[in-house]
Coordinates of C-alpha atoms (C1' of nucleotides) and ligand atoms in Angstrom, one line a residue:
Chain A
X272 CA -86.2 -22.5 15.3
X273 CA -87.5 -26.3 14.5
X274 CA -91.0 -25.6 12.4
X275 CA -91.6 -29.3 14.1
X276 CA -90.3 -28.9 17.4
X277 CA -92.6 -32.5 18.7
X278 CA -90.6 -34.3 16.7
X279 CA -86.8 -33.5 18.2
X280 CA -88.4 -33.1 21.9
X281 CA -86.9 -36.8 23.1
X282 CA -84.3 -37.5 20.7
X283 CA -81.7 -35.7 23.2
X284 CA -79.7 -34.8 20.3
X285 CA -77.6 -31.9 21.3
X286 CA -75.1 -33.3 23.9
X287 CA -74.5 -31.4 27.1
X288 CA -71.1 -30.1 28.8
X289 CA -71.9 -31.2 32.7
X290 CA -72.4 -34.2 30.7
X291 CA -69.7 -34.4 28.7
X292 CA -67.3 -33.6 31.8
X293 CA -68.9 -36.6 33.4
X294 CA -67.9 -39.5 30.9
X295 CA -64.5 -40.0 31.5
X296 CA -65.5 -40.8 35.2
X297 CA -68.4 -43.3 33.9
X298 CA -65.6 -44.8 31.5
X299 CA -63.5 -45.2 34.5
X300 CA -65.8 -46.9 37.2
X301 CA -67.3 -49.2 33.8
X302 CA -63.4 -50.3 33.1
X303 CA -63.6 -51.2 36.5
X304 CA -66.3 -53.0 36.6
X305 CA -65.4 -55.2 33.6
X306 CA -61.9 -56.1 34.8
X307 CA -64.2 -56.9 38.2
X308 CA -66.1 -59.6 35.8
X309 CA -69.6 -57.4 36.1
X310 CA -71.7 -56.9 33.2
X311 CA -74.3 -55.3 33.8
X312 CA -74.6 -52.2 36.3
X313 CA -77.3 -50.1 37.4
X314 CA -77.6 -46.2 37.7
X315 CA -78.1 -46.6 41.5
X316 CA -74.8 -48.6 41.4
X317 CA -73.0 -45.9 39.5
X318 CA -74.5 -43.0 41.5
X319 CA -73.0 -44.5 44.9
X320 CA -69.7 -44.7 43.1
X321 CA -69.2 -41.2 41.4
X322 CA -71.3 -39.5 44.6
X323 CA -73.9 -38.4 41.7
X324 CA -77.8 -39.0 42.0
X325 CA -79.4 -42.0 39.8
X326 CA -81.5 -39.9 37.9
X327 CA -78.2 -37.6 36.7
X328 CA -76.4 -41.1 35.4
X329 CA -79.7 -42.3 33.4
X330 CA -80.1 -38.9 32.1
X331 CA -76.2 -39.1 30.6
X332 CA -76.3 -42.0 29.8
X333 CA -79.0 -42.1 27.7
X334 CA -77.3 -39.1 25.5
X335 CA -74.6 -42.2 24.2
X336 CA -77.5 -44.1 22.7
X337 CA -77.5 -46.8 25.3
X338 CA -80.4 -47.8 27.4
X339 CA -81.2 -49.8 30.2
X340 CA -82.8 -53.3 30.8
X341 CA -85.2 -53.2 33.5
X342 CA -84.0 -55.0 36.7
X343 CA -80.6 -55.7 35.5
X344 CA -79.0 -52.3 34.9
X345 CA -76.8 -51.2 31.9
X346 CA -74.3 -53.1 29.8
X347 CA -71.0 -52.6 30.6
X348 CA -69.5 -53.0 27.5
X349 CA -72.3 -51.6 25.6
X350 CA -71.7 -48.7 27.9
X351 CA -68.4 -48.4 27.8
X352 CA -67.9 -48.6 23.2
X353 CA -70.7 -46.1 23.5
X354 CA -69.0 -44.1 25.7
X355 CA -65.9 -44.2 24.0
X356 CA -67.5 -43.5 20.7
X357 CA -69.1 -40.1 21.9
X358 CA -65.8 -38.6 23.5
X359 CA -63.3 -40.0 20.6
X360 CA -62.0 -41.8 23.0
X361 CA -60.6 -44.1 19.7
X362 CA -57.4 -43.6 19.7
X363 CA -56.6 -41.4 17.1
X364 CA -56.3 -38.1 17.9
X365 CA -52.8 -37.1 17.4
X366 CA -51.9 -34.5 19.1
X367 CA -48.2 -32.2 19.7
X368 CA -47.4 -30.6 22.3
X369 CA -45.4 -27.4 23.0
X370 CA -43.3 -26.5 26.2
X371 CA -41.4 -29.6 27.5
X372 CA -40.6 -27.9 30.6
X373 CA -41.9 -28.4 34.1
X374 CA -46.0 -29.2 33.3
X375 CA -45.2 -30.6 30.2
X376 CA -42.4 -33.1 31.1
X377 CA -45.2 -34.7 33.2
X378 CA -48.0 -34.7 30.5
X379 CA -45.7 -36.5 28.5
X380 CA -45.2 -39.1 31.0
X381 CA -49.1 -39.4 31.3
X382 CA -49.7 -43.1 30.5
X383 CA -53.4 -42.0 31.7
X384 CA -53.9 -40.1 28.3
X385 CA -53.0 -43.2 25.9
X386 CA -56.0 -44.4 27.6
X387 CA -58.3 -42.1 26.7
X388 CA -56.8 -42.3 23.4
X389 CA -55.0 -39.4 23.3
X390 CA -51.5 -40.0 21.4
X391 CA -48.5 -37.4 21.7
X392 CA -47.1 -37.8 18.7
X393 CA -44.1 -34.8 19.2
X394 CA -43.4 -32.4 21.5
X395 CA -41.1 -29.4 20.5
X396 CA -39.2 -26.9 22.6
X397 CA -36.9 -24.1 22.3
X398 CA -34.8 -25.0 24.3
X399 CA -31.4 -26.4 22.9
X400 CA -30.8 -28.4 25.8
X401 CA -33.5 -29.8 25.7
X402 CA -34.5 -30.4 21.9
X403 CA -33.4 -33.7 19.6
X404 CA -33.4 -36.4 22.8
X405 CA -36.6 -38.2 24.3
X406 CA -38.9 -37.4 27.2
X407 CA -40.7 -40.5 28.9
X408 CA -39.9 -42.2 25.8
X409 CA -41.9 -39.1 22.9
X410 CA -39.6 -37.4 21.2
X411 CA -38.9 -33.6 21.7
X412 CA -38.0 -31.5 18.8
X413 CA -36.9 -28.0 17.8
X414 CA -40.6 -25.7 17.0
X415 CA -39.0 -25.0 13.9
X416 CA -39.6 -28.8 13.0
X417 CA -43.3 -28.3 13.5
X418 CA -44.3 -27.7 10.3
X419 CA -42.5 -30.8 8.8
X420 CA -43.3 -33.1 11.5
X421 CA -47.5 -31.6 11.0
X422 CA -47.1 -32.1 7.7
X423 CA -46.3 -35.8 8.0
X424 CA -48.5 -37.0 11.0
X425 CA -51.2 -34.3 11.1
X426 CA -52.1 -33.5 14.5
X427 CA -55.7 -32.7 15.0
X428 CA -54.8 -31.6 19.1
X429 CA -52.1 -28.8 20.2
X430 CA -50.7 -28.9 24.0
X431 CA -49.8 -26.1 25.0
X432 CA -47.3 -26.3 28.2
X433 CA -44.8 -22.7 26.9
X434 CA -44.6 -19.5 29.0
X435 CA -47.3 -17.3 28.8
X436 CA -45.6 -15.1 26.8
X437 CA -44.7 -17.3 23.9
X438 CA -47.7 -19.3 24.4
X439 CA -49.8 -16.9 21.2
X440 CA -47.3 -16.7 19.0
X441 CA -47.1 -20.7 19.4
X442 CA -50.7 -21.0 19.2
X443 CA -50.1 -19.6 15.8
X444 CA -47.8 -21.8 14.7
X445 CA -49.8 -24.5 15.5
X446 CA -53.0 -23.6 14.2
X447 CA -51.1 -22.9 10.6
X448 CA -50.3 -26.1 10.6
X449 CA -54.0 -27.4 10.8
X450 CA -54.3 -28.4 14.3
X451 CA -57.6 -28.0 15.0
X452 CA -58.4 -27.9 18.7
X453 CA -55.4 -26.3 21.2
X454 CA -55.5 -27.3 25.0
X455 CA -53.9 -24.3 27.0
X456 CA -52.4 -25.1 30.3
X457 CA -50.9 -21.5 30.2
X458 CA -53.0 -19.0 31.7
X459 CA -52.5 -16.5 28.6
X460 CA -56.1 -15.8 26.9
X461 CA -55.3 -16.7 24.1
X462 CA -56.6 -15.9 20.2
X463 CA -57.6 -18.5 18.0
X464 CA -59.4 -18.3 14.4
X465 CA -63.5 -19.3 14.3
X466 CA -63.0 -22.7 13.4
X467 CA -60.4 -24.1 16.1
X468 CA -61.7 -24.9 19.8
X469 CA -59.5 -23.4 22.6
X470 CA -60.0 -25.3 25.5
X471 CA -58.8 -23.4 28.6
X472 CA -57.1 -26.0 31.7
X473 CA -57.0 -23.1 34.0
X474 CA -55.9 -25.0 37.7
X475 CA -56.2 -21.6 39.6
X476 CA -60.2 -22.0 39.0
X477 CA -60.7 -25.0 40.8
X478 CA -58.2 -23.8 43.2
X479 CA -60.5 -20.9 44.0
X480 CA -63.8 -23.5 44.1
X481 CA -61.6 -25.4 47.0
X482 CA -60.7 -22.1 48.5
X483 CA -64.2 -20.8 48.7
X484 CA -66.3 -24.1 49.8
X485 CA -63.4 -24.6 52.5
X486 CA -64.6 -21.2 54.2
X487 CA -68.6 -22.2 53.5
X488 CA -68.6 -25.4 54.9
X489 CA -66.6 -24.0 58.3
X490 CA -69.5 -21.0 58.0
X491 CA -72.5 -23.2 57.2
X492 CA -73.9 -24.1 60.6
X493 CA -75.0 -27.8 59.6
X494 CA -75.4 -29.4 56.5
Chain B
X219 CA -85.5 -20.2 55.0
X220 CA -85.5 -15.7 56.1
X221 CA -88.7 -14.8 57.4
X222 CA -88.2 -11.8 55.7
X223 CA -87.4 -12.9 51.9
X224 CA -87.7 -9.4 50.0
X225 CA -85.3 -8.2 52.1
X226 CA -82.0 -10.6 50.9
X227 CA -83.1 -10.1 47.2
X228 CA -81.1 -8.0 45.9
X229 CA -78.0 -8.2 47.8
X230 CA -76.8 -11.5 45.8
X231 CA -75.3 -13.7 49.1
X232 CA -74.5 -16.5 47.4
X233 CA -72.0 -16.6 44.9
X234 CA -72.1 -19.0 42.2
X235 CA -70.1 -21.7 41.2
X236 CA -69.2 -20.5 37.4
X237 CA -68.3 -17.0 39.0
X238 CA -66.2 -18.5 41.4
X239 CA -63.8 -20.4 38.1
X240 CA -64.1 -16.8 36.4
X241 CA -62.8 -14.7 38.6
X242 CA -58.7 -15.7 38.8
X243 CA -58.9 -15.0 34.9
X244 CA -60.3 -11.4 36.0
X245 CA -57.3 -11.0 38.4
X246 CA -54.6 -11.8 36.0
X247 CA -56.1 -9.4 34.0
X248 CA -56.3 -6.6 36.1
X249 CA -53.0 -7.1 37.7
X250 CA -51.8 -6.9 34.2
X251 CA -53.5 -4.1 33.3
X252 CA -52.9 -2.1 36.6
X253 CA -49.0 -2.8 35.9
X254 CA -49.4 -0.9 32.7
X255 CA -50.9 2.0 34.6
X256 CA -54.7 1.7 34.0
X257 CA -57.2 2.9 37.4
X258 CA -59.9 1.9 35.3
X259 CA -61.8 -0.5 33.1
X260 CA -65.3 -0.8 31.6
X261 CA -66.9 -4.2 31.5
X262 CA -66.7 -4.4 27.8
X263 CA -62.8 -3.8 27.9
X264 CA -63.1 -7.2 30.6
X265 CA -65.7 -9.3 28.4
X266 CA -63.2 -8.3 25.0
X267 CA -59.9 -9.5 27.0
X268 CA -61.3 -12.5 28.0
X269 CA -64.0 -13.4 25.5
X270 CA -66.9 -13.2 27.6
X271 CA -70.3 -10.8 27.5
X272 CA -70.2 -7.9 29.4
X273 CA -73.1 -8.4 31.6
X274 CA -71.7 -11.6 32.3
X275 CA -68.3 -9.6 34.0
X276 CA -70.9 -7.5 35.7
X277 CA -72.6 -10.2 37.1
X278 CA -69.6 -11.5 38.3
X279 CA -68.0 -8.4 39.9
X280 CA -71.4 -7.2 41.6
X281 CA -71.0 -10.8 43.5
X282 CA -67.1 -9.6 44.7
X283 CA -69.0 -6.7 46.7
X284 CA -67.8 -3.8 43.6
X285 CA -69.3 -1.1 42.5
X286 CA -68.8 0.6 39.1
X287 CA -68.8 4.1 37.8
X288 CA -71.0 4.5 35.4
X289 CA -68.8 6.1 31.8
X290 CA -65.8 4.8 34.1
X291 CA -66.2 1.6 34.8
X292 CA -64.7 -0.4 37.6
X293 CA -61.6 0.5 40.0
X294 CA -58.8 -1.6 39.0
X295 CA -56.9 -1.1 42.2
X296 CA -60.7 -2.0 44.3
X297 CA -61.7 -5.2 41.9
X298 CA -58.2 -6.6 42.7
X299 CA -58.1 -6.4 46.2
X300 CA -61.9 -7.5 46.8
X301 CA -61.3 -10.6 44.4
X302 CA -58.2 -11.3 46.4
X303 CA -60.6 -11.4 49.6
X304 CA -63.1 -13.6 48.1
X305 CA -61.3 -16.0 46.8
X306 CA -58.8 -16.0 50.1
X307 CA -56.0 -15.8 47.4
X308 CA -54.2 -14.0 50.4
X309 CA -51.1 -16.3 50.5
X310 CA -52.8 -17.6 53.8
X311 CA -53.3 -20.9 52.7
X312 CA -51.1 -23.4 53.5
X313 CA -50.9 -26.9 51.8
X314 CA -49.4 -30.3 51.9
X315 CA -48.3 -31.7 48.7
X316 CA -47.9 -36.4 48.9
X317 CA -46.5 -38.2 45.8
X318 CA -43.3 -36.1 44.5
X319 CA -43.8 -37.7 40.8
X320 CA -44.1 -36.0 37.4
X321 CA -47.3 -34.4 38.0
X322 CA -46.1 -33.2 42.0
X323 CA -43.2 -32.1 40.7
X324 CA -44.4 -30.1 38.5
X325 CA -46.8 -28.7 40.7
X326 CA -44.3 -27.6 43.2
X327 CA -42.3 -25.9 41.1
X328 CA -45.1 -23.4 40.0
X329 CA -44.6 -20.4 40.7
X330 CA -48.0 -19.4 39.6
X331 CA -49.3 -20.7 43.2
X332 CA -47.8 -18.5 45.1
X333 CA -49.3 -15.8 43.1
X334 CA -53.1 -17.0 44.1
X335 CA -52.0 -17.2 47.4
X336 CA -51.3 -21.3 48.1
X337 CA -48.3 -21.8 49.9
X338 CA -47.1 -25.1 49.7
X339 CA -45.4 -26.0 52.6
X340 CA -44.2 -29.6 52.7
X341 CA -43.7 -32.3 50.1
X342 CA -44.5 -36.1 51.0
X343 CA -43.3 -39.4 49.2
X344 CA -42.7 -43.6 50.1
X345 CA -40.0 -43.2 47.8
X346 CA -36.6 -43.6 50.0
X347 CA -35.1 -42.2 46.8
X348 CA -36.7 -38.7 46.9
X349 CA -37.4 -38.2 50.6
X350 CA -34.9 -35.8 52.5
X351 CA -34.4 -34.0 49.7
X352 CA -35.4 -30.8 48.1
X353 CA -37.8 -30.1 45.3
X354 CA -37.3 -26.6 43.7
X355 CA -36.8 -25.5 46.6
X356 CA -39.2 -27.5 48.8
X357 CA -38.4 -30.0 51.2
X358 CA -39.7 -33.6 50.5
X359 CA -40.2 -35.3 53.5
X360 CA -41.2 -39.2 54.2
X361 CA -44.8 -39.6 54.3
X362 CA -44.4 -40.8 58.1
X363 CA -43.6 -37.4 58.8
X364 CA -46.9 -35.8 58.0
X365 CA -48.7 -35.8 61.3
X366 CA -45.8 -34.4 63.3
X367 CA -45.5 -31.5 60.1
X368 CA -49.1 -31.2 60.6
X369 CA -49.2 -30.2 64.1
X370 CA -46.3 -27.8 63.5
X371 CA -47.8 -25.8 60.5
X372 CA -51.4 -26.6 60.4
X373 CA -52.2 -26.9 56.4
X374 CA -55.4 -26.4 55.6
X375 CA -55.3 -28.0 52.0
X376 CA -53.8 -31.5 50.6
X377 CA -52.7 -31.9 47.0
X378 CA -52.8 -35.5 46.2
X379 CA -50.3 -36.5 43.5
X380 CA -50.4 -40.2 44.9
X381 CA -50.9 -43.1 42.0
X382 CA -54.4 -44.3 42.7
X383 CA -54.0 -47.4 44.8
X384 CA -52.1 -45.3 47.5
X385 CA -55.1 -42.3 47.0
X386 CA -57.6 -43.3 49.5
X387 CA -55.0 -44.1 52.0
X388 CA -53.1 -40.7 51.8
X389 CA -56.4 -38.8 52.0
X390 CA -57.7 -40.4 55.1
X391 CA -53.8 -39.7 56.3
X392 CA -54.3 -36.3 55.6
X393 CA -57.9 -35.5 57.1
X394 CA -56.8 -37.1 60.2
X395 CA -54.3 -34.3 60.4
X396 CA -56.9 -32.1 60.1
X397 CA -56.9 -31.3 56.5
X398 CA -59.8 -28.9 55.5
X399 CA -59.7 -29.5 51.9
X400 CA -58.2 -32.2 48.8
X401 CA -57.6 -30.5 45.9
X402 CA -57.2 -34.2 43.8
X403 CA -55.3 -35.1 41.2
X404 CA -55.1 -38.6 41.1
X405 CA -58.7 -40.0 39.1
X406 CA -59.8 -41.7 41.9
X407 CA -62.9 -41.3 43.5
X408 CA -62.3 -40.0 47.1
X409 CA -64.4 -40.7 49.9
X410 CA -64.0 -37.9 52.5
X411 CA -65.7 -37.6 55.7
X412 CA -68.7 -34.9 55.5
X413 CA -66.9 -31.5 56.7
X414 CA -63.9 -31.7 54.3
X415 CA -64.0 -30.5 50.7
X416 CA -63.1 -32.4 47.5
X417 CA -62.2 -30.7 44.3
X418 CA -60.7 -33.2 41.6
X419 CA -59.3 -31.9 39.1
X420 CA -59.7 -34.8 36.0
X421 CA -57.5 -33.6 33.2
X422 CA -59.9 -36.3 30.9
X423 CA -62.8 -33.9 31.7
X424 CA -61.4 -31.0 29.6
X425 CA -60.0 -33.2 27.0
X426 CA -63.5 -34.7 26.5
X427 CA -65.0 -31.0 26.5
X428 CA -62.0 -30.6 23.4
X429 CA -62.3 -33.7 22.0
X430 CA -66.2 -33.4 21.2
X431 CA -66.1 -29.5 20.3
X432 CA -63.9 -30.2 17.6
X433 CA -66.4 -32.5 16.2
X434 CA -68.7 -30.6 16.7
X435 CA -66.9 -27.3 15.4
X436 CA -66.4 -29.5 12.3
X437 CA -70.0 -30.6 11.5
X438 CA -71.5 -27.3 12.1
X439 CA -72.8 -25.7 9.2
X440 CA -72.2 -21.8 9.2
X441 CA -72.0 -20.8 13.2
Chain C
dT126 C1' -74.3 25.2 34.3
dA127 C1' -76.5 22.4 31.1
dT128 C1' -76.3 19.0 27.8
dA129 C1' -74.9 14.7 26.0
dT130 C1' -73.3 10.3 26.7
dA131 C1' -71.0 5.9 28.7
dT132 C1' -71.9 2.4 31.3
dC133 C1' -73.9 0.1 35.6
dG134 C1' -77.0 -2.3 37.7
dA135 C1' -81.8 -3.3 38.6
dT136 C1' -86.0 -6.3 36.0
dA137 C1' -87.5 -9.4 33.5
dT138 C1' -86.7 -13.8 30.5
dT139 C1' -84.5 -17.6 28.1
dT140 C1' -81.6 -21.1 28.3
dT141 C1' -79.9 -25.0 30.5
dA142 C1' -78.7 -28.2 34.0
dG143 C1' -80.9 -30.2 37.6
dT144 C1' -84.5 -33.3 40.8
dA145 C1' -89.2 -35.9 41.4
dT146 C1' -92.4 -38.7 40.3
dC147 C1' -94.2 -42.6 38.0
dG148 C1' -96.1 -46.0 35.0
dA149 C1' -93.4 -49.6 31.6
dA150 C1' -91.5 -53.4 31.3
dA151 C1' -88.7 -57.2 31.6
dA152 C1' -86.4 -60.4 34.8
dA153 C1' -86.6 -63.3 38.6
dT154 C1' -90.3 -66.0 42.2
dA155 C1' -93.7 -68.4 43.5
Chain D
dT70 C1' -98.1 -69.2 34.1
dA71 C1' -99.0 -65.3 37.0
dT72 C1' -97.1 -62.2 40.5
dT73 C1' -93.8 -59.6 42.3
dT74 C1' -89.9 -56.6 41.9
dT75 C1' -86.3 -53.7 40.4
dT76 C1' -84.8 -50.9 37.0
dC77 C1' -85.9 -47.6 33.2
dG78 C1' -87.6 -43.6 30.7
dA79 C1' -90.9 -40.3 29.8
dT80 C1' -92.8 -36.2 31.6
dA81 C1' -93.0 -32.2 34.4
dC82 C1' -90.7 -29.6 37.6
dT83 C1' -87.5 -26.8 39.9
dA84 C1' -83.2 -24.1 40.2
dA85 C1' -79.2 -22.2 38.1
dA86 C1' -76.9 -19.9 34.5
dA87 C1' -76.6 -16.7 30.8
dT88 C1' -79.1 -12.9 28.5
dA89 C1' -81.8 -9.0 27.4
dT90 C1' -83.6 -4.5 28.3
dC91 C1' -83.6 -0.5 30.0
dG92 C1' -83.7 3.5 33.3
dA93 C1' -80.3 6.0 36.6
dT94 C1' -76.3 8.6 36.9
dA95 C1' -71.8 10.4 36.7
dT96 C1' -68.4 12.7 33.8
dA97 C1' -67.7 14.3 29.8
dT98 C1' -67.9 18.4 27.1
dA99 C1' -70.2 22.4 25.3
Ligands
NAD247 N1 -46.0 -26.0 36.5 C1 -47.4 -25.9 36.6 O1 -47.2 -27.2 37.7 C2 -48.3 -25.3 35.8 C3 -49.1 -25.6 36.6 C4 -50.3 -24.6 35.2 C5 -49.5 -24.2 35.0 N2 -48.6 -24.2 34.1 C6 -48.3 -23.0 32.8 O2 -47.8 -24.0 31.7 C7 -47.0 -23.3 31.3 C8 -45.6 -24.3 31.8 O3 -45.4 -24.4 32.7 P1 -43.9 -25.0 33.4 O4 -44.0 -24.9 35.1 O5 -43.5 -26.1 32.7 O6 -42.9 -23.7 33.5 P2 -41.3 -24.2 32.2 O7 -40.9 -22.9 32.5 O8 -40.7 -25.4 33.7 O9 -41.5 -24.8 31.1 C9 -41.7 -23.5 29.6 C10 -41.3 -24.3 28.6 O10 -41.3 -24.0 27.6 C11 -40.3 -24.3 26.8 N3 -40.5 -23.1 26.1 C12 -40.6 -21.4 26.1 N4 -40.9 -21.0 25.0 C13 -41.4 -21.6 24.0 C14 -41.5 -21.4 22.6 N5 -41.5 -20.1 22.1 N6 -41.8 -22.7 22.3 C15 -41.4 -23.9 22.7 N7 -41.3 -23.8 23.6 C16 -40.7 -23.0 24.5 C17 -38.7 -23.7 27.9 O11 -37.9 -24.3 27.4 C18 -39.3 -24.7 29.1 O12 -39.3 -26.3 28.6 C19 -46.9 -22.0 31.6 O13 -47.3 -20.6 31.4 C20 -47.5 -22.2 33.2 O14 -48.2 -20.8 33.9 C21 -48.0 -25.1 34.9
NAD248 N1 -48.5 -37.1 35.4 C1 -49.6 -36.4 34.6 O1 -49.4 -35.4 33.4 C2 -51.0 -36.9 35.5 C3 -51.9 -36.3 34.9 C4 -53.4 -36.3 35.4 C5 -53.3 -37.2 36.4 N2 -52.4 -37.6 37.4 C6 -52.8 -38.8 38.2 O2 -51.4 -38.0 39.2 C7 -51.0 -39.3 40.0 C8 -49.3 -39.0 40.0 O3 -49.1 -39.0 38.4 P1 -47.4 -38.7 38.0 O4 -47.4 -39.0 36.6 O5 -46.9 -37.9 38.8 O6 -47.3 -40.2 38.4 P2 -45.6 -40.8 39.7 O7 -45.6 -42.4 39.4 O8 -44.7 -39.7 38.8 O9 -45.3 -40.0 40.9 C9 -46.5 -40.9 42.0 C10 -45.4 -40.1 43.1 O10 -46.3 -40.7 44.0 C11 -45.3 -41.5 45.1 N3 -46.1 -43.1 45.9 C12 -46.3 -43.1 45.8 N4 -47.6 -43.9 47.1 C13 -47.0 -42.8 47.8 C14 -47.8 -42.9 49.2 N5 -48.6 -44.2 49.9 N6 -47.7 -41.7 49.2 C15 -47.2 -41.0 49.2 N7 -46.3 -40.8 48.0 C16 -46.7 -41.8 47.4 C17 -44.5 -42.1 44.0 O11 -43.0 -42.4 45.0 C18 -43.9 -41.3 43.0 O12 -43.2 -39.9 43.8 C19 -51.7 -39.8 39.2 O13 -52.9 -40.5 40.1 C20 -52.0 -39.9 38.0 O14 -53.5 -40.3 37.3 C21 -51.3 -37.7 36.5

DNA sequence: TATATATCGATATTTTAGTATCGAAAAATA
DNA sequence: TATTTTTCGATACTAAAATATCGATATATA
């Protein structure tokens, strides 16, 4: 692929998805440590807190462009900044949410997202009972207003909490408004154009893992 | 480990987690196909529907103990049964839910879980306003009732939707009642005994993946 | 009945993720 | 200032997951 493979070898340019998925956990811990007045933390300490191996922590943090100091560990301040940079948690990801039902309302009310830089700028629903009100201080608009508000607010991310039946049509509306990433909480397998990212959040997957892990553990002789 | 390693070689006994996470997706598709009156489906067709490679599908399905027929594919009926068996989606996983707030209420109202065999038998909260009522037809009890009801209902799974601050103490209550698996929706890093399974559902992980994937795609020259 | 063909599944290979080892470096201590 | 100690990070290694190849086989068709 590369004509000088030896050059790129050490630089660890391409971040790996398992690493990305752990970054929010590091971030939460680091923010906590900072609030306790700590300045440095070792990979060993982080690993203990998050139930990981120190070597995993060091490799992950290497991706963020940080370097630790021998005998001290990593600068908490620097780590926070670089992790926030890597995952774009910079308060700039404007999002639209569609489907203000049970799950959609819960997400609208979740303060945690603001911490991660996700700004749900507007919500949309079909139900006449739900629109033109606010839910957890977020405005809920009729679905047909989506293009108008998109033109004004330029959302990057679309959060999908509508029933399976309407998921595909709502996604198409979002995509045609220039949304670049779909966070799909419905369990519908969606089709999106090649330049749009689709992130499926499948709760059943986690439940399946839990269920099988319980089985495994109960059968395991000694572990 | 085994004295005759060559015997076990082909049998694919240990199911892999990426496979487990995909099983609910297969199941949903297969149920849909069955409702359309179909009897057989090929790995190619499944792969198209779920945006996977056919070879991944065949390897995954091999774990469930199924075998396909050349030129026909897999029996949809058989696949459904064996996948449900593998992931324990048999309507027997009794669960307790703690924290009937925004997220907890949404989960209580989610009909999908019944389809996956998860039966939320009771919910618990501290808030006097919330207890001794029903939410989405599920009874909500005061937290101190947990041991009493556990003795009667024998829950396997504890679903945790309480604020971070109280997550550890609630988990300990659940564990002491014999719960074998914790489905943790709070972002608290919990400590559980070695014989208890902890499944963390970290929405921020999915958001981080989405955010980075959008970045990558926008920078990618041609894909 | 014989042949063609679609599809599986065994085996091998490649890629990705995780783990082990150990020398280097910087801070703490003597 | 010299020595000790802790912790990083480069390198090498192992394990897990995904992908490629291709012969076997059962069905459909001639
Ligand atoms: N509730 C959960 O815990 C949960 C868990 C996992 C997945 N999900 C999935 O999330 C989605 C929503 O679940 P829910 O429990 O919130 O359902 P819900 O019925 O409570 O909410 C759906 C909302 O979408 C609105 N809606 C319907 N069609 C629409 C359209 N075309 N455009 C805009 N809004 C529309 C409805 O008016 C309603 O307000 C479903 O696909 C469900 O499978 C929910
Ligand atoms: N809302 C979301 O979309 C969302 C998303 C991701 C994660 N979470 C996490 O899920 C948890 C709940 O979030 P939420 O938005 O539903 O919060 P919430 O405040 O709406 O609900 C919390 C509920 O827990 C109850 N509670 C508090 N202490 C308790 C205890 N000791 N025992 C039993 N019940 C107790 C409260 O009375 C309240 O009803 C939080 O940890 C949050 O970080 C929420």
